[in-house]
XYZ file of C-alpha atoms in Angstrom:
149
model
C -0.129 0.345 0.142
C 3.409 2.195 0.763
C 4.391 1.700 -2.168
C 1.460 2.238 -4.525
C 0.826 6.011 -2.348
C 4.408 6.359 -3.297
C 3.681 6.121 -6.216
C 1.552 7.564 -6.650
C 2.424 10.585 -4.295
C 5.495 10.684 -7.640
C 3.314 10.860 -9.795
C 1.292 13.208 -9.241
C 4.455 15.809 -8.910
C 6.188 14.519 -12.208
C 2.663 15.239 -13.922
C 2.465 19.119 -11.568
C 5.649 19.481 -13.049
C 5.655 19.214 -16.912
C 2.352 20.665 -16.876
C 4.062 24.262 -14.687
C 5.188 27.202 -17.195
C 7.574 29.146 -16.387
C 7.558 32.260 -15.633
C 7.367 35.457 -17.803
C 8.209 38.404 -16.164
C 9.003 40.811 -19.428
C 5.962 40.016 -20.621
C 4.111 40.038 -18.339
C 4.947 43.236 -17.874
C 4.641 43.106 -22.078
C 1.050 43.062 -21.465
C 0.106 44.734 -18.124
C -0.216 41.693 -15.534
C -0.456 41.343 -11.980
C -0.176 39.052 -9.807
C -1.872 36.602 -11.242
C -0.817 36.885 -14.993
C -4.934 39.100 -15.212
C -5.424 42.528 -15.466
C -8.525 44.753 -15.685
C -10.079 45.784 -19.149
C -14.234 46.935 -20.107
C -16.366 45.098 -21.789
C -18.635 46.026 -23.754
C -22.008 44.982 -25.333
C -23.216 47.212 -28.039
C -27.648 46.478 -28.847
C -29.515 47.693 -31.524
C -30.397 51.765 -30.850
C -32.814 53.573 -30.398
C -32.111 55.040 -34.216
C -35.745 52.915 -36.083
C -35.899 55.553 -38.746
C -32.178 55.847 -40.491
C -32.369 54.634 -44.064
C -30.070 51.142 -45.387
C -28.144 53.841 -47.321
C -27.363 55.605 -43.633
C -27.483 52.075 -42.152
C -24.554 51.401 -44.422
C -22.350 54.446 -44.168
C -22.737 54.341 -40.624
C -21.924 51.088 -40.164
C -19.034 50.868 -43.175
C -17.511 54.283 -40.626
C -18.323 51.601 -37.628
C -15.739 49.047 -39.444
C -13.058 51.960 -40.234
C -13.495 52.812 -36.404
C -12.474 48.680 -35.310
C -9.361 48.720 -37.074
C -8.340 52.025 -35.733
C -8.983 51.184 -32.585
C -7.901 47.911 -32.464
C -4.043 49.447 -33.803
C -4.221 51.364 -31.557
C -4.684 49.155 -29.047
C -7.416 50.052 -27.003
C -9.625 48.128 -28.666
C -8.904 44.912 -27.631
C -11.285 42.327 -29.220
C -14.846 42.997 -31.644
C -17.186 40.856 -33.219
C -21.457 40.825 -33.957
C -23.628 38.331 -32.057
C -25.424 36.023 -33.505
C -29.234 36.746 -34.150
C -30.431 36.561 -31.016
C -33.668 37.773 -28.426
C -31.914 40.070 -26.430
C -31.116 43.137 -28.777
C -27.797 42.568 -28.494
C -25.625 42.813 -31.420
C -21.581 43.361 -30.493
C -18.933 43.067 -28.264
C -16.377 45.206 -27.318
C -13.572 44.758 -24.734
C -11.280 47.435 -24.694
C -7.919 47.364 -23.031
C -8.641 50.790 -20.220
C -9.421 50.286 -17.282
C -11.956 53.408 -16.585
C -15.526 52.849 -17.496
C -14.591 56.801 -18.143
C -12.250 56.421 -20.678
C -14.032 53.504 -22.428
C -17.030 55.760 -23.087
C -14.580 57.930 -25.415
C -13.835 54.997 -27.260
C -17.257 53.971 -27.796
C -18.219 57.890 -28.763
C -16.492 58.150 -31.657
C -18.050 54.704 -32.545
C -20.804 56.095 -36.031
C -22.734 53.397 -35.338
C -22.862 54.812 -31.186
C -22.662 58.609 -32.354
C -25.987 58.087 -34.110
C -28.332 55.582 -32.262
C -27.924 52.507 -34.215
C -25.609 51.082 -31.448
C -26.030 51.621 -27.959
C -23.717 50.487 -25.712
C -23.270 49.282 -22.383
C -20.148 49.308 -20.525
C -18.251 47.418 -17.100
C -15.295 46.385 -15.451
C -13.462 43.478 -16.300
C -11.288 41.254 -14.685
C -9.206 38.491 -18.354
C -5.910 36.899 -18.777
C -3.501 39.431 -19.559
C -3.099 37.686 -22.252
C -6.013 38.252 -24.403
C -3.931 41.290 -25.491
C -1.783 38.875 -28.435
C -5.224 37.765 -29.104
C -4.938 40.279 -32.690
C -1.435 39.290 -33.734
C -2.969 36.122 -34.008
C -5.471 36.465 -34.912
C -3.836 38.238 -37.381
C -1.661 35.460 -38.088
C -5.261 33.386 -38.551
C -6.878 35.871 -41.323
C -6.380 34.938 -45.405
C -9.250 37.565 -45.369
C -9.909 40.466 -44.125
C -13.484 42.141 -43.069
């Protein structure tokens, strides 16, 4: 029985050592990680806005500006993730995850979106705590994107 317990302990110890990651202090600082590898972002849910009178042409123009704004903010490192929701009964249209720690800063960023300014979308913002590794999504996405939107 002692041999079995020792072998089990040895196996668990070996498994734990194999699965340990090596802390990269330089990368942690670059990504703004705290001691847990996490950081604060601002999470934004875009909902259907109150503008119900915009024409199809106006909506197309706002959406074009919306996409340009997304690309600009991503290039500036202010927008970490963005994407649309599939059809749903909650009027959820999409999400943004902003690389900032306050709702006030995120409000300024979301206000630069023409579709939000035109009330095509309405933005709900809240602080969010997540892995600082999320900052690498854009870099990886560029490597796997064959056709740009």
